[in-house]
XYZ file of C-alpha atoms in Angstrom:
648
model
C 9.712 63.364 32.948
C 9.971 61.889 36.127
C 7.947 58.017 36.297
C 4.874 57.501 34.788
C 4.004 54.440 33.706
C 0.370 55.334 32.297
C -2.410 53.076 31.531
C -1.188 49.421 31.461
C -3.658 49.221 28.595
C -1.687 51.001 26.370
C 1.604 48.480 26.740
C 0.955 46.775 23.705
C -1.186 49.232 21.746
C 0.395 52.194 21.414
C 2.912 52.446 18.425
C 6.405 52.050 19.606
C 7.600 49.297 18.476
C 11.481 48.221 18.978
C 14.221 47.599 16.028
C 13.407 43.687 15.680
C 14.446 40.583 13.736
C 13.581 39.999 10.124
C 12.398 37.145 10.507
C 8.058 37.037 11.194
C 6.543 34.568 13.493
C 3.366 32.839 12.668
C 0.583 33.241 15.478
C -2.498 31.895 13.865
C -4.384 34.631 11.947
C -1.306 37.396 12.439
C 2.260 37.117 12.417
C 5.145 39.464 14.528
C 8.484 40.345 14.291
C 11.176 38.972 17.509
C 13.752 41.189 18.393
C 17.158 40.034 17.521
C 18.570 37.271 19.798
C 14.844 36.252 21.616
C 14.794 32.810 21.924
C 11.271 31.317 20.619
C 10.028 28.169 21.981
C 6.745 26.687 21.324
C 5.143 24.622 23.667
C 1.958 22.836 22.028
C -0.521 25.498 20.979
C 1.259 28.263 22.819
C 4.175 30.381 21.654
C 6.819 31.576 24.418
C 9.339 34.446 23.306
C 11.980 35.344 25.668
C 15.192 37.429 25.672
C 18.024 34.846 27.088
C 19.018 35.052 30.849
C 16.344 37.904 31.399
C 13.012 36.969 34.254
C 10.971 38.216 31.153
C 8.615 35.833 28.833
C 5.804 36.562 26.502
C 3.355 33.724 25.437
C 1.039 33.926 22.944
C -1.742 31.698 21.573
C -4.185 31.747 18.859
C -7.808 30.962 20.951
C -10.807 29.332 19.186
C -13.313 32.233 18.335
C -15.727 30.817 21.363
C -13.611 30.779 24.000
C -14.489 33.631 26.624
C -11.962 35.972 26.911
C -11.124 35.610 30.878
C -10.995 31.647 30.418
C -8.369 31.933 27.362
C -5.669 34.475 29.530
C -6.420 32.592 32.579
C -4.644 29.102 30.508
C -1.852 31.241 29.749
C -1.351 32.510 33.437
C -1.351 28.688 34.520
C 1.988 28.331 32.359
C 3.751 30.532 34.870
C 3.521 30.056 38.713
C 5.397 33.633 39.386
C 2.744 35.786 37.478
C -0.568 34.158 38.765
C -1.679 36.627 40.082
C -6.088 37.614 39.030
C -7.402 39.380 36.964
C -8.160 43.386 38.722
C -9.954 44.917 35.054
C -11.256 44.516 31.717
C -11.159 47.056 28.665
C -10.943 47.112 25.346
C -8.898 49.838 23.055
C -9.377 50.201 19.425
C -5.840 49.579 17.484
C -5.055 49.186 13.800
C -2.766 46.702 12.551
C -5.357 44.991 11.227
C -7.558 44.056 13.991
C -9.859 46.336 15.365
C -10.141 46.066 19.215
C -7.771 44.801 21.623
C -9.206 43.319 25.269
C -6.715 44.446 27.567
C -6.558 42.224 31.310
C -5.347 44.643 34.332
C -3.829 42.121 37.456
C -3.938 42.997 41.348
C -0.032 42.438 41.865
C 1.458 42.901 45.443
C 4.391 45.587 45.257
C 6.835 42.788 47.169
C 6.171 40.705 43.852
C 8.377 43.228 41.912
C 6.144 42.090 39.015
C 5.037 43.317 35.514
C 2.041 41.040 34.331
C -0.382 41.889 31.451
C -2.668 40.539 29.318
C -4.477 41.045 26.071
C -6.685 40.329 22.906
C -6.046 41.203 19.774
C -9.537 40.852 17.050
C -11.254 41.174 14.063
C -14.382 39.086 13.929
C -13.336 35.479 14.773
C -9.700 36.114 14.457
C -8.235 36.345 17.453
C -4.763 36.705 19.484
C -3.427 36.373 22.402
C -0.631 37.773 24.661
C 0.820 37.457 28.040
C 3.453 39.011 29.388
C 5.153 37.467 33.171
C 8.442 40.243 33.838
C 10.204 40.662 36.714
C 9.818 44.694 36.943
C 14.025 45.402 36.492
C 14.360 43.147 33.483
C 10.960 44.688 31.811
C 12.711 48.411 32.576
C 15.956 47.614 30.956
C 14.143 46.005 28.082
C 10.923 47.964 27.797
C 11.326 49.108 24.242
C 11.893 45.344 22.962
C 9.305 44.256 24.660
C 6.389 46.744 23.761
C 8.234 46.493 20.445
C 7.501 43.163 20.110
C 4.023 43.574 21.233
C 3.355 46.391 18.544
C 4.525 43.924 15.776
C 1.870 41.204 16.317
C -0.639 42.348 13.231
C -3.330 40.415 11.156
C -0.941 38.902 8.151
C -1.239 40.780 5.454
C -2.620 43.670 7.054
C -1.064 47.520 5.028
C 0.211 49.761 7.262
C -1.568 53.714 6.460
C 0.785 55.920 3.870
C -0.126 59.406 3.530
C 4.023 60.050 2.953
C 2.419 61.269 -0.411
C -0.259 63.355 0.792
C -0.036 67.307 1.038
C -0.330 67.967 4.515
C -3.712 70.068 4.808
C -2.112 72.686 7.679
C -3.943 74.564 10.424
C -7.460 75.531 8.917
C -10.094 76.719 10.736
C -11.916 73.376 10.565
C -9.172 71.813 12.157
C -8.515 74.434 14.588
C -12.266 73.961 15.394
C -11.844 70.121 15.726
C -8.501 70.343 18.331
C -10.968 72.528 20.524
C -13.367 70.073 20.257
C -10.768 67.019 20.687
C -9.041 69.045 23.911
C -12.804 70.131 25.445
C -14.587 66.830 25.252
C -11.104 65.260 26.800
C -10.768 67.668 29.482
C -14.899 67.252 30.043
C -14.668 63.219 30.231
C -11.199 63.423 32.443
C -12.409 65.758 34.692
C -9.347 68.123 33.328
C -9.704 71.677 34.816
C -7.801 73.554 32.860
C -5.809 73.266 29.374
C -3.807 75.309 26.573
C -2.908 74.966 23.259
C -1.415 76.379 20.123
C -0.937 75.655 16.418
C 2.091 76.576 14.606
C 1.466 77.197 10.793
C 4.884 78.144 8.368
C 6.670 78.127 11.179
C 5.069 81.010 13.027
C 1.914 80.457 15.591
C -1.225 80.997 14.051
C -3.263 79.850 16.692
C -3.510 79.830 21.130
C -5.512 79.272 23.290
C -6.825 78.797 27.020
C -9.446 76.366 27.559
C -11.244 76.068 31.716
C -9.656 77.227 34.464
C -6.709 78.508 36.249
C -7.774 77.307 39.796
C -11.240 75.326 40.828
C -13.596 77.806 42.601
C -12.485 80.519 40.403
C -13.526 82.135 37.381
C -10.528 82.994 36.337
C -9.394 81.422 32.473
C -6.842 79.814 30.916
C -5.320 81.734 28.552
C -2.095 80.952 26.070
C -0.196 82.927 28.348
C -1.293 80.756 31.667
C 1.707 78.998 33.466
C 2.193 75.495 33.615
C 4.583 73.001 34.686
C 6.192 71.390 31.088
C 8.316 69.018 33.221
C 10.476 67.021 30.978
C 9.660 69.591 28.174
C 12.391 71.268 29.620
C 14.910 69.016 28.087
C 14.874 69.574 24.312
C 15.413 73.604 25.685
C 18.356 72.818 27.668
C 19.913 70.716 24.727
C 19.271 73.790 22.640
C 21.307 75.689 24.951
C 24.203 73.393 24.607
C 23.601 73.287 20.528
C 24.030 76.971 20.813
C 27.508 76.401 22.673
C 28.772 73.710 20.362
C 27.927 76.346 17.298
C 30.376 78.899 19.646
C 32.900 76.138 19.774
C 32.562 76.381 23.329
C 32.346 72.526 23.535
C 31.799 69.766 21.196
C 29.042 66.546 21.099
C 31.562 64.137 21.316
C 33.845 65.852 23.949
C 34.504 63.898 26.511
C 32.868 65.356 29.628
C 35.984 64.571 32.023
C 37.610 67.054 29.967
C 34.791 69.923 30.619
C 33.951 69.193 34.280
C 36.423 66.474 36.254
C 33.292 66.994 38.855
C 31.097 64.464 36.558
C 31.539 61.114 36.875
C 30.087 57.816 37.078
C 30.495 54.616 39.996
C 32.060 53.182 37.049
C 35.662 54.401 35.801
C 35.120 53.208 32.408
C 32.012 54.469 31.876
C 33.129 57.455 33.576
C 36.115 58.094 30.550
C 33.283 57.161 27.664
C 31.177 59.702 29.174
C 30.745 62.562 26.008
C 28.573 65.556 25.817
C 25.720 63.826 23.986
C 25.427 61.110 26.577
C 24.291 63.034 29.222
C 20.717 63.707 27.324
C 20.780 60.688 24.388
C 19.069 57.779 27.132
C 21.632 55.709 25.675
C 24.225 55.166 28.336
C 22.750 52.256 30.017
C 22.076 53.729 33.041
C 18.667 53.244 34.745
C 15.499 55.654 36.110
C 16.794 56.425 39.935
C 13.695 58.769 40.220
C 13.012 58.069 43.690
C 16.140 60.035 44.188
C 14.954 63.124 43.510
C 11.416 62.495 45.165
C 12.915 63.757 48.850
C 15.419 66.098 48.455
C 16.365 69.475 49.585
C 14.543 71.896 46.563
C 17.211 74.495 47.560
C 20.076 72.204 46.967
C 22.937 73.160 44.519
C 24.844 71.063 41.918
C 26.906 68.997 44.442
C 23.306 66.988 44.831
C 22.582 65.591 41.723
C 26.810 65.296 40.642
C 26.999 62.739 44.030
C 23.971 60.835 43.315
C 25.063 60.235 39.885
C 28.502 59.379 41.034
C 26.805 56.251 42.545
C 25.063 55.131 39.709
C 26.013 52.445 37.478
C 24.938 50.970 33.849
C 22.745 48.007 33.659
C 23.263 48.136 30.070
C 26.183 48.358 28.025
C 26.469 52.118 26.132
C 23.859 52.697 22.783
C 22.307 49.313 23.992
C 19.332 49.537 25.567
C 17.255 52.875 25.662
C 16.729 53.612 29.401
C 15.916 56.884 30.129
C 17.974 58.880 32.794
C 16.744 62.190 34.981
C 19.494 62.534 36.732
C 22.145 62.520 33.520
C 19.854 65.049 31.741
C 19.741 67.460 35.144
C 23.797 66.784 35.254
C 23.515 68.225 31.575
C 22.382 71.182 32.314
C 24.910 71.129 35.204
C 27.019 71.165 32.499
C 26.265 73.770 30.479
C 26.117 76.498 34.000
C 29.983 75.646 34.383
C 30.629 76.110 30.898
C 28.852 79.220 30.244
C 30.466 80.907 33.829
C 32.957 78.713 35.464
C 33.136 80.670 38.554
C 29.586 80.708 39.349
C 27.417 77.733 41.038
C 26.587 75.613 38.261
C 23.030 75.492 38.983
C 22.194 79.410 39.010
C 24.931 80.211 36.101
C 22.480 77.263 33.982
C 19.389 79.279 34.874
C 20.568 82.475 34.136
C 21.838 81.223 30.139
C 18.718 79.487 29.541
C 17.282 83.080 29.413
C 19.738 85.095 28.113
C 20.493 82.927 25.496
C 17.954 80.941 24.783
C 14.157 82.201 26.411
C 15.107 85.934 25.771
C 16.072 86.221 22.276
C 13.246 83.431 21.389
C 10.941 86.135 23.479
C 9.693 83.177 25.888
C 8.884 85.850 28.556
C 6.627 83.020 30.345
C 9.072 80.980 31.178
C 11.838 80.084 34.107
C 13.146 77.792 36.558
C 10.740 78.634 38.941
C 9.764 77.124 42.671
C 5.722 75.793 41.844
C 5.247 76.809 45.583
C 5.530 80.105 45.194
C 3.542 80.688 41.850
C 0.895 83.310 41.699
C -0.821 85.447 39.295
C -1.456 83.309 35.442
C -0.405 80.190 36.641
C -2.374 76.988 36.564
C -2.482 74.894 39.568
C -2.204 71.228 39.365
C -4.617 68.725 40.238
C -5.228 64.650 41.283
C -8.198 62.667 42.382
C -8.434 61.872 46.058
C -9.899 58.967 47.172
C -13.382 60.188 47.050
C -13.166 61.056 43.420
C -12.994 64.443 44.140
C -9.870 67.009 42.855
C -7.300 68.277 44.942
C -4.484 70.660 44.626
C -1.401 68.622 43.953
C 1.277 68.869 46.661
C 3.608 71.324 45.161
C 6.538 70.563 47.632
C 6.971 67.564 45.784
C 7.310 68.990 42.464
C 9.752 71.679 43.533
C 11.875 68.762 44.597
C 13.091 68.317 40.668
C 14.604 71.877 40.981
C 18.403 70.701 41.688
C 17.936 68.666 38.488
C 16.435 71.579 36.637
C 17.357 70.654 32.909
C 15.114 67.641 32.772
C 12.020 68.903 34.196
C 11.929 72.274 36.072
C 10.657 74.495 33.833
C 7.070 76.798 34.091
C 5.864 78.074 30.613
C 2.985 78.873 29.032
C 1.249 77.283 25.725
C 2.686 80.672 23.856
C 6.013 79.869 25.098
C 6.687 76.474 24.041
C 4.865 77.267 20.712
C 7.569 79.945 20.424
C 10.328 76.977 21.091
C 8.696 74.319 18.758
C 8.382 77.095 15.992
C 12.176 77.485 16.569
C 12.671 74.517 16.154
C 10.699 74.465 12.692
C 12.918 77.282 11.875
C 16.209 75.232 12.369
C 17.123 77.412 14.939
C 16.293 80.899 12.435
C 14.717 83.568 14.086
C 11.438 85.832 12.818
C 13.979 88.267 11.653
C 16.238 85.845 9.909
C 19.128 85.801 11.977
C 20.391 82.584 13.398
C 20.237 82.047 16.864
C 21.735 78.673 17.028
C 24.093 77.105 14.481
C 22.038 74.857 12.574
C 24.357 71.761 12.186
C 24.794 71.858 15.829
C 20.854 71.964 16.514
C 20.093 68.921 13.690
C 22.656 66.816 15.254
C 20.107 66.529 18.405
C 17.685 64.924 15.778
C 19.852 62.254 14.560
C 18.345 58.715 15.601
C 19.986 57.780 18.666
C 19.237 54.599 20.651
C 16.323 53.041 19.209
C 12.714 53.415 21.186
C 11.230 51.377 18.839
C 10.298 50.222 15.424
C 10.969 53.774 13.016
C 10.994 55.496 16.864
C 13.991 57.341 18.297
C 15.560 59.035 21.264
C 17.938 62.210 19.899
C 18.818 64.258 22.676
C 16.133 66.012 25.049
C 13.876 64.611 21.735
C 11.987 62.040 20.572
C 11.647 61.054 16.921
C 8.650 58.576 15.462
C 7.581 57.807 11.891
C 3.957 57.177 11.083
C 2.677 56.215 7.820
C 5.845 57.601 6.372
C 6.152 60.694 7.875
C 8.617 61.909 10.423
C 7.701 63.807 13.341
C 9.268 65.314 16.430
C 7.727 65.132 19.820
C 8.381 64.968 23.771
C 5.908 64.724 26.552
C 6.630 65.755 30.358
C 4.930 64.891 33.622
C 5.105 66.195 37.182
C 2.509 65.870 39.867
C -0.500 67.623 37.984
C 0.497 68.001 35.306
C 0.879 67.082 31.390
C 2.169 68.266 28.435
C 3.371 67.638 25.043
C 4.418 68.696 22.107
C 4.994 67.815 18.673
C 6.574 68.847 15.154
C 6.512 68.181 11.699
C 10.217 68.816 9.717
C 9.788 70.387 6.435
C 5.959 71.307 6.831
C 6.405 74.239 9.110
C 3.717 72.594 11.541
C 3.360 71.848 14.872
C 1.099 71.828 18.258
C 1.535 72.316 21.697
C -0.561 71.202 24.586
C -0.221 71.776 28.529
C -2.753 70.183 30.753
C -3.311 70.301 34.645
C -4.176 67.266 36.076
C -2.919 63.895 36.624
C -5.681 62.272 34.897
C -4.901 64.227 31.782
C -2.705 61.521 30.683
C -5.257 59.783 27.945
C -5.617 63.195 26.619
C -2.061 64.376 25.843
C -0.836 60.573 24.829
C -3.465 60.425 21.851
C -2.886 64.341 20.815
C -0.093 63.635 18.427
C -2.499 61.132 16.563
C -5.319 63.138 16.407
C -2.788 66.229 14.540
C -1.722 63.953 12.190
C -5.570 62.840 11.588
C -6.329 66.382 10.595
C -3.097 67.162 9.116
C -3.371 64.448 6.666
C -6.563 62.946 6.659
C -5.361 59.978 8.479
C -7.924 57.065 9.896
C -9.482 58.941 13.025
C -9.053 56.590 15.503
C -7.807 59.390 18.605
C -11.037 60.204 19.688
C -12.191 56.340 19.606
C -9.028 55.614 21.905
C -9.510 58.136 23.781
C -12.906 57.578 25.142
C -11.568 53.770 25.892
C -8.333 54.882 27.284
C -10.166 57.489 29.662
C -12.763 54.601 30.958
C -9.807 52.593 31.224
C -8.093 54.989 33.926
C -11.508 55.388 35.534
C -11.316 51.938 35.851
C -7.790 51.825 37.415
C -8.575 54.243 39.675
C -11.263 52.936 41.284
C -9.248 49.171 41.490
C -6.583 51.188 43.759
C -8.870 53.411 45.288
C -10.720 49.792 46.632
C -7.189 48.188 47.989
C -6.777 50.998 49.942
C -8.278 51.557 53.232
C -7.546 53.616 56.423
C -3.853 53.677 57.958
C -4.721 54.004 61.574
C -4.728 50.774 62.518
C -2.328 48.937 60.672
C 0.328 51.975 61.200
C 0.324 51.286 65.224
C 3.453 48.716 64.528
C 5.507 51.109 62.823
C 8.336 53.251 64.155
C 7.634 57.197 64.675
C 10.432 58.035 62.724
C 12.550 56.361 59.988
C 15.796 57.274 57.979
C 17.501 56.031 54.362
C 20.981 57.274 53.333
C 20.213 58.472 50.014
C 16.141 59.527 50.313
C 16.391 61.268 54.167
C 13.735 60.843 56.388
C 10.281 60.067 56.906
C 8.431 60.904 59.956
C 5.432 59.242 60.921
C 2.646 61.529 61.928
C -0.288 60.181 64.213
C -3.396 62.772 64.157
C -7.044 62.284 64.722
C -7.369 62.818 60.782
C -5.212 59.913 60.126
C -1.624 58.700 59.601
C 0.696 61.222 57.390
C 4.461 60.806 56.303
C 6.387 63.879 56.259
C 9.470 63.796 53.805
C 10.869 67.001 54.785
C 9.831 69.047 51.623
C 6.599 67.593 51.147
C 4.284 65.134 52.814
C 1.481 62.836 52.269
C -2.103 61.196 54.119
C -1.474 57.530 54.261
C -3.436 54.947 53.600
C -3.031 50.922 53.883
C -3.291 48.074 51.275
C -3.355 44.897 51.947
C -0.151 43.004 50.887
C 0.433 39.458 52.145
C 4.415 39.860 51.736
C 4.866 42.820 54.205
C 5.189 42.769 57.614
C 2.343 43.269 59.592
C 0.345 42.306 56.464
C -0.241 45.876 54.793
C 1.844 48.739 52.690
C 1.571 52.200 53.381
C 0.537 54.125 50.001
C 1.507 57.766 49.520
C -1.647 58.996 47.913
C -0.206 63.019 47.326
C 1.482 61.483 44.432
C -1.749 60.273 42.914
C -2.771 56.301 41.716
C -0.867 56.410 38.569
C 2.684 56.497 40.584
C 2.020 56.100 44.127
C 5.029 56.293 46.613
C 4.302 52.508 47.997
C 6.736 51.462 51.169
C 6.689 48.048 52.590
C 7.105 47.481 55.952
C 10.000 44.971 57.100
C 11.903 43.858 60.051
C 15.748 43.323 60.325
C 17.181 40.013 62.522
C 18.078 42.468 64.977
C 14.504 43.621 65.086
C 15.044 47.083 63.502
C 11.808 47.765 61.740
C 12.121 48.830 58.200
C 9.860 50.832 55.079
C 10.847 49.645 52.253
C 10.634 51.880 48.595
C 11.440 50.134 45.100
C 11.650 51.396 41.659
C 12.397 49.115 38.758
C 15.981 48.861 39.170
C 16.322 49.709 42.842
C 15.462 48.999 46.759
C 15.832 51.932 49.177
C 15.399 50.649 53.035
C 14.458 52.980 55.324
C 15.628 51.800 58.989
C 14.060 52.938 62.600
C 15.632 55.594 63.968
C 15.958 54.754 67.737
């Protein structure tokens, strides 16, 4: 999945809570849990909890029940000068743990501020709590799973977490089947989704699929469960199954040291380099951080030298098992991996594509489903969509999603609702297929379900999975974005049941991030709260689209200082396109319509937002100048700071 960071809303309300402390802290009405090591510091009425030597604080405070809401986070935002910063939105989200609505605070920060700040309000009548996180954008990415962590464990004392560990799960009957369709059609009607699929898998087998709207806007065309979609990181859990099936051939082994498979892998650093095993390259445990931007402007034809060089310059901001960071270009290198093992005198990319389906898409009968180009589709496949800045929905720019190809394992893949149903089911099966026989060694596929780096409180990262336990009850699950598109996907160990759901538009996002909640609602009669969140959760986008969509303004003026053309070692080039419809950037494989938001801390005043890649991610480059006068774009991710420099 390459970057999405989602509704800021759901930072400290959705359940993924980090392996913390035993020891609670006492916030008024509700108490939390610190992770290990925090430091705690309480300064009069207001809590501050920290992790040492990190630009990352959380303060909390207990506010009298008749303070207004905007008054209470504004005294916490006057306790630290590099977060004040005002307050953009307003929404609140219903959440358990005791309360019953949280009032989440949205803030207009400039990109040169390389700032996380949010805000909320945890309550249940006239008990009330409140939170404010100030984070300096790397630390909060290194430490992300702490930190929400932390903010998940802040819960009205006393309060009895939901058990249905005991209850017989109900399975797929036609009243539930009835109420996903209902769940998935009033979403996609409210988000302005245009087309969806799902499917239900039952005793291990699919019982139910279907299409829901359309293919393409303008046509009448349906989705159907056979309807192509981009699955993005979806593709990971199939490309660890590939290598499961290898270890069960004794082709390779988990904890074989990669050097020893392919020299060609390796790290900027040495030592890492040597610790480098099989399961590092898809467990998100090897301290390495997101370099997504990386893969944003490449060649889509490139082979495996690409991604092999890119990671050769990477190094771990975290020490190994540490910190969960999760790691695109380690997971493409996997699959990398797997192409040289499987035919050593082939290109590593193609010989990777072509045993995904003999061994793993053709005997599972996934006849939907390849590495394929997304510029190219025709026939059943769904295009993607994102809200322009008139509110209206517009084809995604493919070229940018076709640049994930040379990283294929972690998020190429095109399937269909059928498909992936097909994988999950295997994947109920313990690798088994229909006809009994075993298609991958079972040991071998468990092992990528063993908790890995912890993701949260009872939540895991295995490898190319994700693992969460909810009122007792383990479940497996991954999501994947691209441009456009959603999915996600989740399954239920030792019940035979599971659900799949690909969506086709970037607003989908509120949709597919409460689906797992609302299957366990009808699965075990759990407290329906996804349909609550997601009404609040879609009028919270809404919300933060329209904030961006009224920073932004036209690019033509404010783009007359920059150069015409611009270069960066790593991300290429980006040539700047003057035409009586406005400014555009071209990238090479894609490009984008500009437009200009106001930033005080960029040269000449404004930033230049890519707007193909839609609000919730926007490419954002800040203009500079060197001392020699060389006029700059600048692009930052969490971790990292590409400068792109005039090319004169």
């Amino acid at each position: 999945m390459r970057y999405f960071p989602g509704l800021a809303a759901l930072l400290f309300s959705a359940a993924t809570p980090q392996a913390l402390s035993a020891a609670p802290l006492k916030i008024g009405p509700a108490e939390a849990t610190v992770p290990a090591g925090w430091e705690v510091t309480h300064l009069g009425p207001v809590i501050r909890v920290q992790p040492p030597g990190e630009d990352l604080r959380v303060y909390l405070s207990s506010p009298a029940s008749g303070a207004a809401p905007r008054a209470v986070i504004a005294s916490l935002v006057k306790l630290d000068s590099t977060c004040n910063f005002p307050i953009e939105t307003t929404d609140q989200i219903p959440v358990q743990r005791g309360f019953d609505t949280s009032t989440t605070f949205g803030f207009r920060v400039p990109p040169t501020a390389h700032r996380l700040v949010y805000a909320n309000i945890l309550s249940i009548g006239s008990k009330r709590v409140a939170t404010f996180l100030c984070a300096d954008f790397g630390a909060y990415d290194r430490l992300s799973a702490a930190t929400n962590g932390f903010g998940n464990s802040i819960q009205l004392a006393g309060w009895k977490p939901e058990d249905f560990s005991r209850t017989k799960p109900r399975g797929w009957t036609a009243a539930n089947t009835a109420a996903i369709r209902q769940y998935l059609t009033n979403g996609m009607r409210s988000l302005n989704v245009p087309g969806a699929a799902f499917a239900l898998i039952q005793n291990g087998r699919i019982v139910h699929e279907e299409g829901l709207g359309v293919r393409t806007l303008g046509s009448k065309l349906p989705v159907d469960a056979h309807t192509r979609f981009l699955i993005a990181s979806n593709s990971k859990g199939m490309a660890t199954l590939l290598l499961a099936k290898m270890v069960g051939e004794g082709k390779l082994r988990w904890d074989q040291p990669v050097s020893q498979l392919m020299p060609a892998i390796r790290l900027a650093d040495p030592e890492a380099s040597r610790k480098l095993q099989v399961r590092h390259l898809i467990c998100a445990c090897t301290g390495l951080p997101r370099a997504d931007l990386e893969s944003y402007f490449v060649d889509p034809a490139a082979d495996s030298r690409l991604a092999l060089s890119q990671l050769a310059m990477l190094k771990p901001t975290s020490a190994f098992g540490e910190q969960y960071q999760y790691s695109n270009t380690l997971a493409g290198v996997a699959g990398i991996l797997a192409g040289h093992v499987a035919d050593p005198k082939a290109e590593p990319l193609a010989a990777f594509s072509r045993a995904m389906h003999d061994e793993i898409w053709a005997p599972l009968g996934m006849n939907d489903t390849d590495f394929g180009d997304p510029r190219t589709q025709s026939g059943n496949f769904a295009t993607g969509y994102l809200q322009d800045v008139d509110g209206r929905l517009v084809p995604v720019e493919q070229g940018l999603n076709a640049t994930i190809l040379p990283y294929r394992a972690t998020g190429s893949g095109i399937s269909s609702a059928h498909d992936v149903a097909l994988y999950v089911a295997n994947e109920l099966n313990e690798g088994r297929l229909a006809d009994g026989r075993q298609l991958v060694d079972r040991t071998a596929l468990l092992a990528r379900r063993q908790h890995g780096v912890s993701t949260g409180r009872d939540s895991w990262y295995g490898m190319g999975l994700m693992q969460r336990r909810v009122g007792g009850v383990e479940y497996l699950y991954h999501g994947g974005y691209m441009s456009g598109y959603h999915s996600q996907w989740i399954a239920l160990p030792g019940t035979g049941l599971g659900a799949v759901l690909l969506t086709s538009s970037d607003n989908a996002f509120p949709l597919v991030a409460n689906f797992p909640r609302r299957v366990l609602e009808l699965i075990y009669s759990a407290q329906p709260i996804a349909v609550a969140r997601l009404t609040a959760d879609a009028g919270a986008q809404r919300k933060s689209i329209a904030a961006s969509v009224r920073q932004l303004s036209p690019a033509r003026g404010p783009a007359a200082a920059l150069a015409s053309a611009y270069a960066e070692p790593l991300l290429g080039t980006v040539d700047v396109q003057r035409t009586p419809k406005g400014v555009r950037f071209d990238f090479g494989p894609w490009g984008s319509k500009m437009m200009a938001k106001a930033d005080p801390g960029a040269v000449g005043g404004y930033d230049f937002v890519a707007i193909a890649d839609g609000y919730n991610q926007p490419a954002t480059f800040v203009p500079g100048r060197e001392a020699d006068g060389t006029r700059t774009l600048i692009l930052s991710d969490a971790q990292h700071r590409y400068v792109y420099r005039e090319r004169r």
